[in-house]
Amino acid sequence: DTGAITHHIGPDIDAERDFLIGDLTNAGMLASTSEIAGIGATKTGRNGGGDPYFTDGKAVIGVLKPLP
C-alpha cells in the first residue's frame, strides 16, 4: 500500500491504450501517433495499489491537433 489515494485499474493495459488512441483518432483529435518501446512486457505486473496488470510494454505517443 502506497498510502496514496488511487483507483482500481483494469488489468489489460494494452486494451486501454488502444481504446484511448482509437477514440482520439476517430474523433479527429490526433495530428500523429508514434509507437515507442515502453517499460517492457509483463504478464504479472502490479500497480502501487496492488492491482494486477499485463502489457506488451509498448507505448503510443499521440500528438493532439491544436484547437482552432
Coordinates of C-alpha atoms in Angstrom, one line a residue:
D1 CA 0.0 0.0 0.0
T2 CA 1.4 3.4 -1.0
G3 CA -0.9 5.4 1.3
A4 CA -1.9 7.5 -1.8
I5 CA -5.5 7.9 -2.9
T6 CA -5.9 5.9 -6.1
H7 CA -8.4 3.9 -8.1
H8 CA -8.6 0.3 -9.3
I9 CA -7.4 -0.4 -12.8
G10 CA -8.4 -2.9 -15.4
P11 CA -5.7 -5.5 -15.9
D12 CA -5.4 -5.2 -19.7
I13 CA -3.3 -2.1 -20.1
D14 CA -2.9 -2.6 -23.9
A15 CA -6.6 -2.6 -24.5
E16 CA -7.0 0.7 -22.6
R17 CA -4.1 2.2 -24.6
D18 CA -5.6 1.1 -27.9
F19 CA -9.1 2.3 -26.9
L20 CA -7.9 5.7 -26.0
I21 CA -5.8 6.1 -29.1
G22 CA -8.6 4.7 -31.3
D23 CA -11.1 7.1 -29.7
L24 CA -9.0 10.1 -30.2
T25 CA -8.2 9.1 -33.8
N26 CA -11.9 8.5 -34.6
A27 CA -12.7 11.9 -33.1
G28 CA -10.1 13.5 -35.4
M29 CA -8.2 14.9 -32.5
L30 CA -4.7 13.4 -33.3
A31 CA -2.2 15.0 -35.7
S32 CA 0.0 11.9 -35.5
T33 CA 0.9 8.9 -33.5
S34 CA 4.2 7.1 -32.8
E35 CA 4.9 3.7 -31.2
I36 CA 7.9 3.5 -28.9
A37 CA 9.4 0.9 -26.7
G38 CA 7.9 1.3 -23.2
I39 CA 8.8 -0.3 -19.9
G40 CA 8.8 -3.8 -21.3
A41 CA 6.3 -6.6 -21.4
T42 CA 4.9 -8.3 -18.3
K43 CA 2.2 -10.8 -17.5
T44 CA 2.4 -10.5 -13.7
G45 CA 2.6 -6.7 -13.0
R46 CA 1.1 -5.0 -10.0
N47 CA 0.5 -1.3 -9.6
G48 CA 1.1 0.7 -6.4
G49 CA -2.4 -0.2 -5.1
G50 CA -1.7 -3.9 -5.7
D51 CA -3.9 -4.3 -8.8
P52 CA -2.7 -6.9 -11.2
Y53 CA -2.0 -5.9 -14.8
F54 CA -0.4 -7.3 -18.0
T55 CA 1.1 -5.4 -21.0
D56 CA 3.1 -5.9 -24.2
G57 CA 5.2 -3.0 -22.8
K58 CA 4.7 -0.7 -25.9
A59 CA 3.7 2.9 -25.6
V60 CA 1.9 5.0 -28.2
I61 CA 2.5 8.8 -28.3
G62 CA -0.4 10.7 -29.6
V63 CA 0.1 14.3 -30.7
L64 CA -3.1 16.3 -30.3
K65 CA -4.2 18.7 -33.0
P66 CA -4.2 22.4 -31.9
L67 CA -7.5 23.9 -31.1
P68 CA -8.8 26.5 -33.6

